[in-house]
């Protein structure tokens, strides 16, 4: 079993050190059975994509002027600012110094000395991407209701629906948006699909589509959603996406892309040949659901093959980056260079996208493109392994990647779970468990 | 794509003033005589609208001048406009720097066309402030693709040998065969559906040169006419922006916020207003020039409770947010007073220092209690949030 020690991020004020007694009855207005009765929260139901026409039409703003702040954006910002002024955050993130690192890529560095204080390093198992939900550990049913901003759902109607004060229905587990009390930028929130269903951190088709809906309805290219799998720096094994505002492009978004294939549903898949972390970019598709489903198929494939990964949802849900990575595994095996390790920066989705949250002043002051690059390069799969992983993905989404052949050689077969051919020689970022894929699956 | 007949086709005074404030008479006539396709936009008017469109541009796009003035350049984009180019233009505006990029735009008829978009900021010589952006559009003729295809290995649709880098050669999804037989009349007879499917279209060197030439011609007219007015503009930034002057990107971001608010700068003597939203001007009845540079006290009058003013002052000194209800005096026709539910918060820049205070006004009598809307308090705080995001990032410019 591979483990690393790290200081877990405190995302909720109710997140105690693991040793702390969690068994106490409540009285803190959480989401458990003890407190849920009578709980109310605004409900935002987004437009039904099918009813408003094609996905592209929906996300594309046909505004003739700079589009005004969208309703969902107002809701997120207004509720977040309210929690900020009520003092629910551990620190004022707008007081954290931040800058663009000079260079070609424009990595963004932030000095955040408060994020990791007051917390003991904890052991994290990093060699299993799928682990079953453990109700004894911290999860989002334990957060206080004041940390929740609103309920979010994919609506039935062609119009947005908003109910300022909607009872939480425990029978019909709502998806909720909550604050992250250790924000890394303004508006840092968590989207927790069907929070009461206690889903483990694992991509499923419905949940990823929900995240895409949120990106589209927020209608601001500077509001992205991110996802970390277990083994790729997720700290809480309870399904969640993160999101925040940073009104500038991420280096990952600016990286030149090279097209690999287009699927039957017109989803274009590209690689980023000059980015330090080998990644796939998914865009296009006949509808947002097509795009989302293709990425979900790819993620399910990575999960079943026990390959840790991160996701960035960009450009209002039009672009999705998928980054398989192996940093934690290398760290557990003692193969990460000491200088990189010393900075204690964990390359999760935001860092991989180019937003570096640094814990030490000296790292912030000495931040250089070279250092950022070195950290990210450690997280990347090797070229050889990336190719193998791509083959697995393309097989899973029903596309064989035969670059030599002209367009139109798209394989019309659906192969959702896929037979998996694993190489036995383990390279960096290779399958952690030898053997068949089914052995890696954790069934609940 | 979305420009439709609009009742407000008359130029607003702001768009007129955008020119008259900087240039001498007949500037528009002089620009009209230039043969190039170009637009001029003013980032300091909310919505970053087009304030001038050349006859060539109107002819190319199929719109009338009335339909174009007051619109944002994004109006010409459509469903297949390449997102990367949109991002590059957005970033160039944010960083107040030139950009040259090909982009798929749409005519009034809905037909798509590729063009080379070359944009530069025009600065005030004395204050370093961006006055306008000039954007030249050169249609890409397609001659270049022709040549590139001939050089390629197969013309029958096997495209795999081509570099498919976004910034590499011109390519499209399906096949090139069709295009090869076309010659000089390409832009007219071209199958437009095909054009949309191109991922990228590289302009030829001569087109790039033409764009740069056009930029320089427009710039020289602007410079000449600004000399006459004594408020010089130039293509290079000669000095850093003054403290009372916001970056154009910040102003563009703030322009998206449709509620009543002002920004004041606590680092300047008497904490003057440095930004006022359109809704603030509507609420108070003042013009923008009348409030910029002023301290907010002009809103108070004889019946304004001085203890509330004192409370506000204390909060500002301590750098704390506060919400008060205060009687304000408007400059509206009836000179009426109104109860202002005012929220004030300090706003930090990228270095974490307080750069501004934001004041968000809600007229107490107009409080919307409609159940399907956000609570007024949430709406008010959402302005604070949007301002924080805009200010924090506007100080994170690379150049």
CSV table of C-alpha atoms in Angstrom, one decimal, chain B residues 42-342:
chain,number,residue,atom,x,y,z
B,42,UNK,CA,-14.0,52.8,-26.3
B,43,UNK,CA,-13.3,50.7,-23.3
B,44,UNK,CA,-14.4,53.4,-20.9
B,45,UNK,CA,-18.0,53.2,-22.0
B,46,UNK,CA,-19.9,50.3,-20.4
B,47,UNK,CA,-20.1,47.4,-22.7
B,48,UNK,CA,-16.9,48.5,-24.5
B,49,UNK,CA,-18.8,49.5,-27.6
B,50,UNK,CA,-17.8,50.4,-31.2
B,51,UNK,CA,-17.7,54.2,-31.5
B,52,UNK,CA,-16.6,54.3,-35.1
B,53,UNK,CA,-16.9,51.9,-38.1
B,54,UNK,CA,-15.3,52.6,-41.4
B,55,UNK,CA,-17.3,52.4,-44.6
B,56,UNK,CA,-15.1,49.5,-45.7
B,57,UNK,CA,-16.0,47.6,-42.5
B,58,UNK,CA,-19.7,48.3,-43.0
B,59,UNK,CA,-19.6,47.1,-46.6
B,60,UNK,CA,-17.7,43.9,-45.5
B,61,UNK,CA,-20.0,43.1,-42.6
B,62,UNK,CA,-23.3,44.1,-44.3
B,63,UNK,CA,-24.4,46.2,-41.4
B,64,UNK,CA,-25.4,49.9,-41.5
B,65,UNK,CA,-23.5,52.3,-39.3
B,66,UNK,CA,-26.4,52.8,-37.0
B,67,UNK,CA,-26.5,49.0,-36.4
B,68,UNK,CA,-22.9,48.8,-35.5
B,69,UNK,CA,-22.2,51.9,-33.3
B,70,UNK,CA,-22.8,51.1,-29.7
B,71,UNK,CA,-22.3,47.3,-30.2
B,72,UNK,CA,-19.5,45.3,-28.8
B,73,UNK,CA,-17.1,43.5,-31.3
B,74,UNK,CA,-18.4,40.2,-30.1
B,75,UNK,CA,-21.6,40.8,-32.0
B,76,UNK,CA,-19.9,39.6,-35.2
B,77,UNK,CA,-18.9,36.3,-33.7
B,78,UNK,CA,-21.0,33.2,-34.0
B,79,UNK,CA,-21.4,29.6,-33.2
B,80,UNK,CA,-18.3,28.4,-35.0
B,81,UNK,CA,-16.0,31.3,-34.1
B,82,UNK,CA,-12.8,29.8,-33.0
B,83,UNK,CA,-12.6,30.1,-29.2
B,84,UNK,CA,-8.9,30.4,-29.0
B,85,UNK,CA,-8.9,33.6,-31.1
B,86,UNK,CA,-11.7,35.0,-28.9
B,87,UNK,CA,-9.5,34.2,-25.9
B,88,UNK,CA,-6.5,35.9,-27.4
B,89,UNK,CA,-8.4,39.0,-28.2
B,90,UNK,CA,-9.9,39.1,-24.7
B,91,UNK,CA,-6.4,38.8,-23.2
B,92,UNK,CA,-4.9,41.5,-25.4
B,93,UNK,CA,-7.6,43.9,-24.3
B,94,UNK,CA,-7.1,42.9,-20.7
B,95,UNK,CA,-3.3,43.5,-21.0
B,96,UNK,CA,-3.8,46.6,-23.2
B,97,UNK,CA,-1.4,45.3,-25.9
B,98,UNK,CA,-1.6,44.7,-29.6
B,99,UNK,CA,-2.8,41.4,-31.1
B,100,UNK,CA,-2.9,40.0,-34.6
B,101,UNK,CA,-5.0,36.8,-35.0
B,102,UNK,CA,-7.3,35.2,-37.5
B,103,UNK,CA,-10.9,34.8,-36.6
B,104,UNK,CA,-14.2,33.5,-38.1
B,105,UNK,CA,-16.8,36.2,-38.1
B,106,UNK,CA,-20.3,36.5,-39.5
B,107,UNK,CA,-21.9,39.0,-41.8
B,108,UNK,CA,-25.4,40.4,-41.2
B,109,UNK,CA,-26.7,37.8,-43.7
B,110,UNK,CA,-25.3,35.1,-41.3
B,111,UNK,CA,-22.6,34.0,-43.7
B,112,UNK,CA,-19.2,33.3,-42.1
B,113,UNK,CA,-15.9,34.7,-43.3
B,114,UNK,CA,-12.3,34.4,-42.1
B,115,UNK,CA,-10.4,37.6,-41.5
B,116,UNK,CA,-7.2,38.8,-40.0
B,117,UNK,CA,-8.0,40.8,-36.9
B,118,UNK,CA,-5.3,43.3,-35.9
B,119,UNK,CA,-5.9,45.4,-32.9
B,120,UNK,CA,-3.9,48.0,-31.0
B,121,UNK,CA,-4.6,50.2,-28.0
B,122,UNK,CA,-4.3,54.0,-28.4
B,123,UNK,CA,-3.0,55.8,-25.4
B,124,UNK,CA,-3.3,59.3,-24.1
B,125,UNK,CA,0.2,60.7,-24.3
B,126,UNK,CA,0.1,62.7,-21.1
B,127,UNK,CA,-1.7,60.2,-18.8
B,128,UNK,CA,-0.9,56.7,-20.3
B,129,UNK,CA,-4.6,55.9,-20.3
B,130,UNK,CA,-6.1,53.8,-23.0
B,131,UNK,CA,-8.3,56.0,-25.1
B,132,UNK,CA,-9.5,53.6,-27.7
B,133,UNK,CA,-8.8,50.3,-29.3
B,134,UNK,CA,-8.4,50.3,-33.1
B,135,UNK,CA,-9.2,47.0,-34.8
B,136,UNK,CA,-8.4,46.5,-38.5
B,137,UNK,CA,-10.0,43.5,-40.3
B,138,UNK,CA,-8.5,42.1,-43.4
B,139,UNK,CA,-10.5,39.4,-45.1
B,140,UNK,CA,-8.4,36.3,-45.7
B,141,UNK,CA,-8.5,35.6,-49.4
B,142,UNK,CA,-7.7,32.0,-49.3
B,143,UNK,CA,-4.9,32.3,-51.8
B,144,UNK,CA,-2.5,31.1,-49.1
B,145,UNK,CA,-4.4,27.9,-48.5
B,146,UNK,CA,-4.2,27.2,-52.2
B,147,UNK,CA,-0.5,27.4,-52.2
B,148,UNK,CA,-0.1,25.4,-49.0
B,149,UNK,CA,-2.3,22.6,-50.4
B,150,UNK,CA,-0.3,22.3,-53.5
B,151,UNK,CA,2.8,21.8,-51.4
B,152,UNK,CA,1.1,19.2,-49.4
B,153,UNK,CA,1.3,15.5,-50.3
B,154,UNK,CA,-2.1,14.5,-51.3
B,155,UNK,CA,-5.0,16.7,-52.4
B,156,UNK,CA,-7.6,14.0,-52.2
B,157,UNK,CA,-8.6,14.5,-48.6
B,158,UNK,CA,-5.8,12.8,-46.8
B,159,UNK,CA,-4.9,15.5,-44.4
B,160,UNK,CA,-2.9,13.5,-42.0
B,161,UNK,CA,0.5,14.9,-43.1
B,162,UNK,CA,-0.4,18.4,-42.2
B,163,UNK,CA,0.7,19.9,-39.0
B,164,UNK,CA,-2.5,20.2,-37.1
B,165,UNK,CA,-1.2,22.6,-34.5
B,166,UNK,CA,-3.6,25.3,-33.8
B,167,UNK,CA,-1.1,27.9,-35.0
B,168,UNK,CA,0.2,25.8,-37.8
B,169,UNK,CA,-1.0,25.8,-41.3
B,170,UNK,CA,-4.5,26.3,-42.4
B,171,UNK,CA,-6.7,23.2,-42.2
B,172,UNK,CA,-10.2,22.1,-42.0
B,173,UNK,CA,-12.0,19.0,-40.9
B,174,UNK,CA,-13.2,17.3,-44.0
B,175,UNK,CA,-11.3,17.6,-47.2
B,176,UNK,CA,-9.5,20.1,-49.3
B,177,UNK,CA,-10.4,18.8,-52.7
B,178,UNK,CA,-13.2,21.2,-53.3
B,179,UNK,CA,-11.1,24.2,-52.5
B,180,UNK,CA,-8.4,23.5,-55.0
B,181,UNK,CA,-10.5,24.0,-58.0
B,182,UNK,CA,-11.6,27.4,-56.8
B,183,UNK,CA,-9.4,30.2,-57.7
B,184,UNK,CA,-9.5,34.0,-57.5
B,185,UNK,CA,-13.2,34.3,-56.8
B,186,UNK,CA,-12.8,32.3,-53.6
B,187,UNK,CA,-14.5,34.5,-51.0
B,188,UNK,CA,-17.6,34.9,-53.1
B,189,UNK,CA,-18.3,31.4,-54.4
B,190,UNK,CA,-16.9,29.6,-51.5
B,191,UNK,CA,-19.1,27.1,-49.8
B,192,UNK,CA,-19.7,28.8,-46.6
B,193,UNK,CA,-20.6,25.8,-44.6
B,194,UNK,CA,-17.1,24.5,-45.3
B,195,UNK,CA,-15.5,27.7,-44.1
B,196,UNK,CA,-17.1,27.3,-40.7
B,197,UNK,CA,-15.5,23.9,-40.3
B,198,UNK,CA,-12.0,25.2,-40.6
B,199,UNK,CA,-10.2,25.2,-37.3
B,200,UNK,CA,-7.8,27.8,-38.2
B,201,UNK,CA,-7.0,29.9,-41.2
B,202,UNK,CA,-3.6,31.5,-41.5
B,203,UNK,CA,-3.4,34.9,-43.3
B,204,UNK,CA,-0.7,35.4,-45.9
B,205,UNK,CA,2.3,37.6,-45.3
B,206,UNK,CA,0.9,40.2,-47.6
B,207,UNK,CA,-2.4,40.3,-45.7
B,208,UNK,CA,-0.5,40.7,-42.4
B,209,UNK,CA,1.4,43.5,-43.9
B,210,UNK,CA,-1.8,45.2,-45.2
B,211,UNK,CA,-3.3,45.0,-41.7
B,212,UNK,CA,-0.2,46.6,-40.1
B,213,UNK,CA,-0.2,49.3,-42.8
B,214,UNK,CA,-3.9,50.0,-42.1
B,215,UNK,CA,-3.2,50.2,-38.4
B,216,UNK,CA,-0.5,52.7,-39.0
B,217,UNK,CA,-2.7,54.9,-41.3
B,218,UNK,CA,-5.5,55.0,-38.8
B,219,UNK,CA,-3.2,55.8,-36.0
B,220,UNK,CA,-1.6,58.6,-37.9
B,221,UNK,CA,-5.0,60.2,-38.6
B,222,UNK,CA,-5.9,59.9,-34.9
B,223,UNK,CA,-2.6,61.4,-33.8
B,224,UNK,CA,-2.9,64.3,-36.2
B,225,UNK,CA,-6.4,65.2,-35.1
B,226,UNK,CA,-5.5,64.8,-31.4
B,227,UNK,CA,-2.6,67.3,-32.0
B,228,UNK,CA,-5.2,69.9,-33.1
B,229,UNK,CA,-7.2,69.4,-29.9
B,230,UNK,CA,-4.1,69.5,-27.7
B,231,UNK,CA,-4.9,66.1,-26.1
B,232,UNK,CA,-2.4,63.9,-27.8
B,233,UNK,CA,-2.8,60.2,-28.4
B,234,UNK,CA,-0.2,57.7,-29.5
B,235,UNK,CA,0.4,54.1,-30.2
B,236,UNK,CA,2.9,53.6,-27.4
B,237,UNK,CA,2.5,54.1,-23.7
B,238,UNK,CA,4.8,57.0,-22.7
B,239,UNK,CA,4.0,57.0,-19.0
B,240,UNK,CA,2.4,54.9,-16.4
B,241,UNK,CA,-1.3,55.4,-15.7
B,242,UNK,CA,-2.0,57.8,-13.0
B,243,UNK,CA,-3.5,56.7,-9.7
B,244,UNK,CA,-6.9,58.2,-10.5
B,245,UNK,CA,-7.1,56.3,-13.8
B,246,UNK,CA,-8.3,52.7,-13.9
B,247,UNK,CA,-7.1,50.2,-16.4
B,248,UNK,CA,-9.4,49.7,-19.4
B,249,UNK,CA,-9.7,46.0,-18.5
B,250,UNK,CA,-10.9,46.9,-15.0
B,251,UNK,CA,-13.4,49.3,-16.5
B,252,UNK,CA,-14.7,46.7,-18.9
B,253,UNK,CA,-15.1,44.2,-16.1
B,254,UNK,CA,-16.9,46.7,-13.9
B,255,UNK,CA,-19.2,47.6,-16.9
B,256,UNK,CA,-20.7,44.1,-16.6
B,257,UNK,CA,-22.2,45.0,-13.2
B,258,UNK,CA,-25.5,46.5,-13.8
B,259,UNK,CA,-26.3,47.8,-10.4
B,260,UNK,CA,-25.6,51.2,-8.8
B,261,UNK,CA,-22.2,51.4,-7.3
B,262,UNK,CA,-19.1,53.6,-7.1
B,263,UNK,CA,-15.4,53.0,-6.5
B,264,UNK,CA,-13.5,55.5,-4.4
B,265,UNK,CA,-9.7,55.7,-4.0
B,266,UNK,CA,-8.6,56.0,-0.4
B,267,UNK,CA,-5.0,56.7,-1.5
B,268,UNK,CA,-6.0,60.0,-3.2
B,269,UNK,CA,-6.7,63.2,-1.3
B,270,UNK,CA,-10.4,63.4,-0.2
B,271,UNK,CA,-11.1,59.9,-1.4
B,272,UNK,CA,-12.6,60.8,-4.8
B,273,UNK,CA,-14.9,58.6,-6.9
B,274,UNK,CA,-12.8,56.9,-9.6
B,275,UNK,CA,-15.6,54.8,-11.1
B,276,UNK,CA,-19.4,55.3,-11.2
B,277,UNK,CA,-21.7,52.7,-12.8
B,278,UNK,CA,-24.5,53.7,-15.2
B,279,UNK,CA,-27.1,52.7,-12.7
B,280,UNK,CA,-25.5,55.1,-10.2
B,281,UNK,CA,-25.9,57.9,-12.7
B,282,UNK,CA,-29.5,57.0,-13.3
B,283,UNK,CA,-30.2,56.8,-9.5
B,284,UNK,CA,-28.6,60.1,-8.6
B,285,UNK,CA,-29.3,62.0,-11.8
B,286,UNK,CA,-25.7,63.2,-12.2
B,287,UNK,CA,-23.5,62.8,-15.3
B,288,UNK,CA,-20.3,60.8,-15.2
B,289,UNK,CA,-18.0,63.8,-15.5
B,290,UNK,CA,-19.9,65.5,-12.6
B,291,UNK,CA,-19.1,62.7,-10.2
B,292,UNK,CA,-15.7,61.4,-11.2
B,293,UNK,CA,-13.0,63.0,-9.0
B,294,UNK,CA,-15.6,64.1,-6.4
B,295,UNK,CA,-16.0,62.9,-2.8
B,296,UNK,CA,-19.3,61.2,-2.2
B,297,UNK,CA,-20.5,63.9,0.1
B,298,UNK,CA,-22.3,65.7,-2.7
B,299,UNK,CA,-25.1,63.2,-2.1
B,300,UNK,CA,-25.7,64.4,1.4
B,301,UNK,CA,-27.9,67.4,2.3
B,302,UNK,CA,-29.3,69.3,5.2
B,303,UNK,CA,-31.5,66.5,6.5
B,304,UNK,CA,-28.9,63.8,6.2
B,305,UNK,CA,-28.1,62.3,9.6
B,306,UNK,CA,-24.6,63.3,10.5
B,307,UNK,CA,-24.2,60.4,12.9
B,308,UNK,CA,-24.6,58.0,10.0
B,309,UNK,CA,-21.9,59.9,8.1
B,310,UNK,CA,-19.7,59.6,11.2
B,311,UNK,CA,-20.4,55.9,11.4
B,312,UNK,CA,-19.4,55.5,7.7
B,313,UNK,CA,-16.2,57.4,8.3
B,314,UNK,CA,-15.2,55.2,11.2
B,315,UNK,CA,-15.7,52.1,9.2
B,316,UNK,CA,-13.7,53.4,6.3
B,317,UNK,CA,-10.8,54.4,8.7
B,318,UNK,CA,-10.8,50.9,10.2
B,319,UNK,CA,-11.1,49.3,6.8
B,320,UNK,CA,-14.3,47.5,7.8
B,321,UNK,CA,-17.4,46.9,5.7
B,322,UNK,CA,-20.6,48.6,6.9
B,323,UNK,CA,-24.3,48.9,5.8
B,324,UNK,CA,-26.2,52.1,6.6
B,325,UNK,CA,-29.4,53.7,5.6
B,326,UNK,CA,-28.8,57.3,4.6
B,327,UNK,CA,-30.9,60.1,3.2
B,328,UNK,CA,-29.4,61.2,-0.2
B,329,UNK,CA,-30.1,64.1,-2.4
B,330,UNK,CA,-30.4,63.5,-6.1
B,331,UNK,CA,-29.8,65.7,-9.1
B,332,UNK,CA,-32.8,64.2,-10.9
B,333,UNK,CA,-35.3,66.7,-12.5
B,334,UNK,CA,-37.4,66.9,-9.3
B,335,UNK,CA,-34.3,67.1,-7.1
B,336,UNK,CA,-35.9,64.5,-5.0
B,337,UNK,CA,-34.3,62.8,-2.0
B,338,UNK,CA,-34.2,59.1,-1.5
B,339,UNK,CA,-33.3,56.6,1.2
B,340,UNK,CA,-30.1,54.9,0.2
B,341,UNK,CA,-29.5,51.5,1.7
B,342,UNK,CA,-25.7,51.8,1.3
